[in-house]
């Protein structure tokens, strides 16, 4: 193997925020996974089913918004309103579905958005649009017979993500749209949802609407709009699976088995503002990696890494940047399996 260790998330037990340090992910040997499976004694099947449904529906909402964005005039692509609508709508859908599907479980969601700005007078038009999108999305899943959510219902669902988390109990962690710049460009983004239990990531789902179902080894392969839309999911100790967003049969995936660094490829952030590309290049050179980096927005990188498209993910945030728990929790468990 290129390497045999995945750095686990180092969490602040009070805020569930990762400690800001360089992030390196390498392929995990299968024998280490076997040890992890042997230690698993708790099932999260109900939570996993709810998480998959929530992330897939949120992805449908985001796809509708992005499609409208890309069909609009060029100037509107510099307006962050579309991604804001999708961010709020995605969070409302995920929150609503999780609470509806898991009514007997205590609910705690640590998420990126809250409703403060949406409650302002000038945001009423946006709130109306978000509410319409949320109801359309829920109806598309056969919930047409339910009473439509009101604007206040949507605001409450968004604010369900205001939990502060903590080191005990179960807490969901959500990034409703990871990769906002990719979303605005019509490129890669992800809905990233994870479950923490007693401070450890035990379950994760990544919905990647624009990621090709086939392996990607260069940025050019990411541009194709044919056969795209992946849903990755993992439940600690059981491995990682991938299916298309339309609900096709799941396939178990594995990280790269590449042993020769010269044959390995590596992923890094598309935006240079998110990671020091020069440093990543130096490290890749030291490792003997010859292939150019594959730069991908969002946690879609983790999905691609989990199925062996590349062997290494290098991320070195610039000084002063602090990672958030929702930036990596789902991606981490998808790779670690």
Short mmCIF file of C-alpha atoms in Angstrom, two decimals:
data_model
loop_
_atom_site.label_atom_id
_atom_site.label_comp_id
_atom_site.label_asym_id
_atom_site.label_seq_id
_atom_site.Cartn_x
_atom_site.Cartn_y
_atom_site.Cartn_z
CA UNK A 1 0.00 0.00 0.00
CA UNK A 2 1.04 3.60 -0.43
CA UNK A 3 0.52 4.02 3.32
CA UNK A 4 -1.32 2.27 6.10
CA UNK A 5 -2.81 5.00 8.26
CA UNK A 6 -5.79 7.30 8.04
CA UNK A 7 -5.58 10.26 10.41
CA UNK A 8 -8.71 10.26 12.50
CA UNK A 9 -10.62 13.45 13.16
CA UNK A 10 -9.37 15.15 16.31
CA UNK A 11 -12.45 16.68 17.90
CA UNK A 12 -12.96 19.39 20.43
CA UNK A 13 -15.34 17.51 22.76
CA UNK A 14 -17.34 20.65 23.53
CA UNK A 15 -18.00 21.99 20.05
CA UNK A 16 -17.36 18.89 17.94
CA UNK A 17 -15.00 21.03 15.85
CA UNK A 18 -11.90 19.39 14.40
CA UNK A 19 -8.60 20.74 15.64
CA UNK A 20 -6.98 22.71 12.83
CA UNK A 21 -4.13 20.62 11.47
CA UNK A 22 -3.00 19.43 8.03
CA UNK A 23 -5.20 16.66 6.68
CA UNK A 24 -3.73 13.66 4.92
CA UNK A 25 -5.71 10.62 3.89
CA UNK A 26 -4.17 7.46 2.53
CA UNK A 27 -5.61 4.12 1.54
CA UNK A 28 -6.42 1.73 4.43
CA UNK A 29 -5.25 -1.89 4.24
CA UNK A 30 -8.09 -4.39 4.30
CA UNK A 31 -6.64 -6.18 7.33
CA UNK A 32 -7.10 -3.03 9.42
CA UNK A 33 -10.71 -2.88 8.31
CA UNK A 34 -11.20 -6.46 9.49
CA UNK A 35 -10.02 -5.46 12.97
CA UNK A 36 -12.50 -2.56 12.99
CA UNK A 37 -15.38 -4.86 12.00
CA UNK A 38 -14.62 -7.30 14.77
CA UNK A 39 -15.01 -4.56 17.37
CA UNK A 40 -18.44 -3.36 16.19
CA UNK A 41 -21.26 -4.30 18.53
CA UNK A 42 -23.99 -1.77 17.72
CA UNK A 43 -26.19 -1.49 14.65
CA UNK A 44 -27.10 1.83 13.08
CA UNK A 45 -29.25 0.40 10.28
CA UNK A 46 -32.29 2.60 10.99
CA UNK A 47 -30.17 5.74 11.14
CA UNK A 48 -28.37 4.76 7.93
CA UNK A 49 -31.62 4.23 6.02
CA UNK A 50 -32.91 7.63 7.19
CA UNK A 51 -29.62 9.34 6.33
CA UNK A 52 -29.55 7.89 2.81
CA UNK A 53 -33.11 9.04 2.18
CA UNK A 54 -32.45 12.51 3.58
CA UNK A 55 -29.24 13.07 1.60
CA UNK A 56 -30.74 11.78 -1.66
CA UNK A 57 -33.78 14.05 -1.37
CA UNK A 58 -31.59 17.04 -0.49
CA UNK A 59 -29.52 16.26 -3.58
CA UNK A 60 -32.69 16.36 -5.72
CA UNK A 61 -33.49 19.82 -4.40
CA UNK A 62 -29.94 21.05 -5.06
CA UNK A 63 -29.95 19.62 -8.59
CA UNK A 64 -33.13 21.55 -9.40
CA UNK A 65 -31.60 24.81 -8.14
CA UNK A 66 -28.30 24.25 -9.94
CA UNK A 67 -30.03 23.40 -13.21
CA UNK A 68 -31.99 26.67 -13.05
CA UNK A 69 -28.79 28.54 -12.21
CA UNK A 70 -26.90 27.15 -15.19
CA UNK A 71 -29.75 28.00 -17.55
CA UNK A 72 -29.79 31.62 -16.40
CA UNK A 73 -27.68 34.47 -17.76
CA UNK A 74 -23.97 34.63 -17.03
CA UNK A 75 -24.21 37.51 -14.57
CA UNK A 76 -26.47 35.55 -12.23
CA UNK A 77 -23.72 32.99 -11.75
CA UNK A 78 -21.87 35.54 -9.66
CA UNK A 79 -24.90 35.97 -7.43
CA UNK A 80 -24.79 33.72 -4.37
CA UNK A 81 -28.58 33.70 -4.01
CA UNK A 82 -29.05 30.30 -5.76
CA UNK A 83 -26.58 28.49 -3.53
CA UNK A 84 -28.09 30.19 -0.47
CA UNK A 85 -31.55 28.93 -1.44
CA UNK A 86 -30.16 25.43 -2.00
CA UNK A 87 -28.19 25.52 1.28
CA UNK A 88 -31.25 26.38 3.36
CA UNK A 89 -33.51 24.04 1.42
CA UNK A 90 -31.10 21.14 1.71
CA UNK A 91 -30.76 21.61 5.47
CA UNK A 92 -34.54 21.84 5.92
CA UNK A 93 -35.11 18.62 3.96
CA UNK A 94 -32.42 16.66 5.81
CA UNK A 95 -33.61 17.86 9.22
CA UNK A 96 -37.26 17.14 8.44
CA UNK A 97 -36.59 13.63 7.08
CA UNK A 98 -34.33 12.59 9.94
CA UNK A 99 -36.87 13.64 12.55
CA UNK A 100 -39.75 12.06 10.63
CA UNK A 101 -37.96 8.74 10.03
CA UNK A 102 -36.52 8.45 13.55
CA UNK A 103 -39.34 9.74 15.79
CA UNK A 104 -38.42 7.64 18.82
CA UNK A 105 -34.80 8.82 18.96
CA UNK A 106 -33.47 11.97 20.57
CA UNK A 107 -32.50 14.43 17.84
CA UNK A 108 -29.40 16.60 17.75
CA UNK A 109 -28.12 18.17 14.54
CA UNK A 110 -24.94 20.23 14.20
CA UNK A 111 -25.24 22.06 10.87
CA UNK A 112 -23.96 25.11 9.06
CA UNK A 113 -27.09 27.22 8.67
CA UNK A 114 -29.69 28.90 10.90
CA UNK A 115 -32.82 30.91 10.08
CA UNK A 116 -31.81 34.32 11.46
CA UNK A 117 -31.31 36.00 8.09
CA UNK A 118 -34.37 34.31 6.57
CA UNK A 119 -36.61 35.85 9.23
CA UNK A 120 -35.75 39.37 8.03
CA UNK A 121 -38.30 41.31 5.99
CA UNK A 122 -36.05 41.55 2.94
CA UNK A 123 -35.66 37.75 2.82
CA UNK A 124 -39.37 36.91 2.56
CA UNK A 125 -39.19 36.27 -1.18
CA UNK A 126 -36.30 33.87 -0.69
CA UNK A 127 -38.11 32.10 2.17
CA UNK A 128 -41.16 31.60 -0.04
CA UNK A 129 -39.00 30.05 -2.77
CA UNK A 130 -37.22 27.76 -0.29
CA UNK A 131 -40.55 26.59 1.14
CA UNK A 132 -41.84 25.83 -2.36
CA UNK A 133 -38.70 23.83 -3.18
CA UNK A 134 -38.85 21.86 0.07
CA UNK A 135 -42.50 20.93 -0.48
CA UNK A 136 -41.87 19.98 -4.13
CA UNK A 137 -38.98 17.77 -3.05
CA UNK A 138 -40.94 16.01 -0.33
CA UNK A 139 -43.88 15.49 -2.70
CA UNK A 140 -41.55 13.89 -5.27
CA UNK A 141 -40.86 11.15 -2.72
CA UNK A 142 -44.50 10.20 -2.42
CA UNK A 143 -45.32 12.56 0.43
CA UNK A 144 -47.91 14.43 -1.63
CA UNK A 145 -50.67 13.36 0.75
CA UNK A 146 -49.13 15.16 3.69
CA UNK A 147 -49.92 18.73 4.61
CA UNK A 148 -47.41 21.06 2.90
CA UNK A 149 -44.91 22.63 5.25
CA UNK A 150 -45.52 26.25 6.11
CA UNK A 151 -42.78 28.86 5.99
CA UNK A 152 -42.55 28.64 9.79
CA UNK A 153 -42.21 24.82 9.55
CA UNK A 154 -39.27 25.29 7.21
CA UNK A 155 -37.64 27.84 9.51
CA UNK A 156 -38.03 25.47 12.46
CA UNK A 157 -36.52 22.61 10.44
CA UNK A 158 -33.52 24.76 9.54
CA UNK A 159 -33.04 25.78 13.17
CA UNK A 160 -33.01 22.14 14.24
CA UNK A 161 -29.39 22.32 13.11
CA UNK A 162 -28.39 24.69 15.91
CA UNK A 163 -27.34 21.96 18.35
CA UNK A 164 -23.95 22.55 19.99
CA UNK A 165 -23.24 18.82 20.06
CA UNK A 166 -21.05 17.47 22.81
CA UNK A 167 -18.90 14.45 23.74
CA UNK A 168 -21.83 12.25 24.81
CA UNK A 169 -24.84 10.84 23.03
CA UNK A 170 -25.61 10.86 19.33
CA UNK A 171 -25.29 13.94 17.14
CA UNK A 172 -25.88 14.33 13.43
CA UNK A 173 -23.42 16.55 11.54
CA UNK A 174 -24.44 18.16 8.25
CA UNK A 175 -22.98 20.29 5.51
CA UNK A 176 -26.06 20.95 3.34
CA UNK A 177 -23.91 21.97 0.39
CA UNK A 178 -20.19 21.29 0.67
CA UNK A 179 -18.40 22.99 -2.20
CA UNK A 180 -20.41 26.15 -2.81
CA UNK A 181 -17.97 27.47 -5.43
CA UNK A 182 -18.22 24.19 -7.32
CA UNK A 183 -22.01 24.42 -7.11
CA UNK A 184 -21.99 27.91 -8.63
CA UNK A 185 -19.67 26.77 -11.44
CA UNK A 186 -21.86 23.77 -12.23
CA UNK A 187 -19.08 21.52 -10.98
CA UNK A 188 -18.67 19.19 -7.98
CA UNK A 189 -20.44 19.58 -4.64
CA UNK A 190 -21.79 17.22 -1.99
CA UNK A 191 -24.45 16.86 0.65
CA UNK A 192 -22.44 15.50 3.58
CA UNK A 193 -24.21 13.87 6.53
CA UNK A 194 -22.62 11.96 9.40
CA UNK A 195 -23.63 10.55 12.77
CA UNK A 196 -21.40 10.77 15.83
CA UNK A 197 -21.91 8.49 18.83
CA UNK A 198 -19.99 9.28 22.00
CA UNK A 199 -17.68 11.54 20.00
CA UNK A 200 -16.86 9.03 17.25
CA UNK A 201 -18.04 9.08 13.65
CA UNK A 202 -20.05 5.88 13.17
CA UNK A 203 -22.03 6.52 10.00
CA UNK A 204 -21.74 8.73 6.96
CA UNK A 205 -23.50 9.49 3.68
CA UNK A 206 -22.18 11.56 0.78
CA UNK A 207 -24.55 12.54 -2.02
CA UNK A 208 -22.49 13.77 -4.99
CA UNK A 209 -24.90 14.83 -7.77
CA UNK A 210 -22.26 15.64 -10.40
CA UNK A 211 -19.68 12.93 -9.70
CA UNK A 212 -19.42 10.38 -12.55
CA UNK A 213 -20.41 6.82 -11.69
CA UNK A 214 -17.25 5.64 -13.47
CA UNK A 215 -13.79 6.16 -12.00
CA UNK A 216 -12.13 9.53 -12.53
CA UNK A 217 -8.40 9.95 -13.02
CA UNK A 218 -8.27 13.52 -14.36
CA UNK A 219 -10.28 16.73 -14.10
CA UNK A 220 -11.43 16.31 -17.71
CA UNK A 221 -13.38 13.20 -16.70
CA UNK A 222 -15.25 15.28 -14.10
CA UNK A 223 -16.73 17.53 -16.78
CA UNK A 224 -18.95 14.83 -18.32
CA UNK A 225 -22.65 15.22 -17.53
CA UNK A 226 -23.49 11.65 -18.59
CA UNK A 227 -23.94 8.90 -16.01
CA UNK A 228 -23.37 11.12 -12.99
CA UNK A 229 -24.82 11.19 -9.50
CA UNK A 230 -23.32 9.03 -6.75
CA UNK A 231 -24.45 8.17 -3.24
CA UNK A 232 -21.73 6.82 -0.96
CA UNK A 233 -22.50 5.46 2.48
CA UNK A 234 -20.70 3.68 5.29
CA UNK A 235 -21.66 2.26 8.65
CA UNK A 236 -18.67 1.66 10.91
CA UNK A 237 -17.23 -1.82 10.53
CA UNK A 238 -19.27 -2.85 7.50
CA UNK A 239 -17.38 -1.20 4.65
CA UNK A 240 -18.40 1.44 2.13
CA UNK A 241 -20.99 1.18 -0.62
CA UNK A 242 -21.88 3.25 -3.67
CA UNK A 243 -25.07 3.51 -5.68
CA UNK A 244 -26.43 5.98 -8.18
CA UNK A 245 -28.66 8.73 -6.86
CA UNK A 246 -31.58 7.22 -8.76
CA UNK A 247 -31.49 4.27 -6.36
CA UNK A 248 -29.72 1.55 -8.34
CA UNK A 249 -28.29 -1.51 -6.65
CA UNK A 250 -25.46 -0.78 -4.22
CA UNK A 251 -21.91 -1.87 -4.96
CA UNK A 252 -19.26 -2.38 -2.31
CA UNK A 253 -16.23 -0.22 -3.00
CA UNK A 254 -12.64 -0.37 -1.82
CA UNK A 255 -9.77 2.07 -1.58
CA UNK A 256 -6.83 1.78 -3.95
CA UNK A 257 -4.52 -1.21 -3.60
CA UNK A 258 -1.68 0.64 -5.33
CA UNK A 259 1.66 -0.25 -3.73
CA UNK A 260 4.00 1.73 -5.94
CA UNK A 261 3.91 5.50 -5.24
CA UNK A 262 4.96 6.14 -8.83
CA UNK A 263 1.66 4.65 -9.95
CA UNK A 264 -0.45 6.49 -7.38
CA UNK A 265 -2.54 9.56 -8.06
CA UNK A 266 -3.63 12.12 -5.50
CA UNK A 267 -6.55 14.41 -4.90
CA UNK A 268 -6.55 17.94 -3.56
CA UNK A 269 -8.94 20.85 -3.30
CA UNK A 270 -9.91 22.58 -6.53
CA UNK A 271 -9.60 26.01 -4.94
CA UNK A 272 -6.07 27.10 -4.03
CA UNK A 273 -7.61 29.19 -1.23
CA UNK A 274 -8.63 25.97 0.53
CA UNK A 275 -5.27 24.21 0.51
CA UNK A 276 -1.62 24.96 -0.25
CA UNK A 277 -1.15 23.41 -3.69
CA UNK A 278 2.58 24.12 -3.73
CA UNK A 279 3.13 22.16 -0.53
CA UNK A 280 1.00 19.28 -1.80
CA UNK A 281 3.10 19.20 -4.96
CA UNK A 282 6.35 19.06 -2.97
CA UNK A 283 5.08 16.18 -0.84
CA UNK A 284 3.82 14.29 -3.87
CA UNK A 285 7.25 14.71 -5.45
CA UNK A 286 8.96 13.40 -2.30
CA UNK A 287 6.66 10.37 -2.36
CA UNK A 288 7.58 9.75 -5.97
CA UNK A 289 4.10 10.40 -7.33
CA UNK A 290 4.32 11.15 -11.05
CA UNK A 291 0.68 11.74 -11.96
CA UNK A 292 -0.61 15.32 -11.81
CA UNK A 293 -3.10 16.10 -9.04
CA UNK A 294 -6.82 15.62 -9.59
CA UNK A 295 -8.48 18.72 -8.16
CA UNK A 296 -12.06 18.29 -7.02
CA UNK A 297 -14.40 20.56 -5.09
CA UNK A 298 -16.03 19.34 -1.88
CA UNK A 299 -16.10 16.01 -0.10
CA UNK A 300 -16.75 14.36 -3.46
CA UNK A 301 -12.99 13.75 -3.21
CA UNK A 302 -13.62 11.34 -0.34
CA UNK A 303 -16.15 9.43 -2.40
CA UNK A 304 -13.73 9.10 -5.30
CA UNK A 305 -10.95 8.06 -2.90
CA UNK A 306 -13.17 5.43 -1.27
CA UNK A 307 -13.68 3.61 -4.56
CA UNK A 308 -10.01 3.70 -5.51
CA UNK A 309 -9.98 6.47 -8.12
CA UNK A 310 -6.89 7.84 -6.37
CA UNK A 311 -4.66 6.70 -3.51
CA UNK A 312 -3.93 9.91 -1.61
CA UNK A 313 -5.78 13.06 -0.53
CA UNK A 314 -3.62 15.96 0.58
CA UNK A 315 -5.07 19.04 2.29
CA UNK A 316 -2.99 21.71 3.98
CA UNK A 317 -5.15 24.69 5.00
CA UNK A 318 -3.60 28.13 4.99
CA UNK A 319 -2.55 29.67 8.30
CA UNK A 320 -5.50 30.87 10.32
CA UNK A 321 -8.06 28.66 8.60
CA UNK A 322 -10.02 26.45 10.98
CA UNK A 323 -11.68 23.29 9.72
CA UNK A 324 -15.28 22.58 10.73
CA UNK A 325 -16.59 19.20 11.78
CA UNK A 326 -19.04 19.09 8.87
CA UNK A 327 -16.18 19.60 6.40
CA UNK A 328 -14.81 16.10 6.97
CA UNK A 329 -16.95 13.86 9.21
CA UNK A 330 -18.97 12.12 6.47
CA UNK A 331 -16.00 11.90 4.12
CA UNK A 332 -13.80 10.39 6.81
CA UNK A 333 -16.10 7.44 7.56
CA UNK A 334 -16.75 6.83 3.86
CA UNK A 335 -13.01 6.34 3.36
CA UNK A 336 -12.38 4.49 6.62
CA UNK A 337 -15.41 2.24 6.15
#
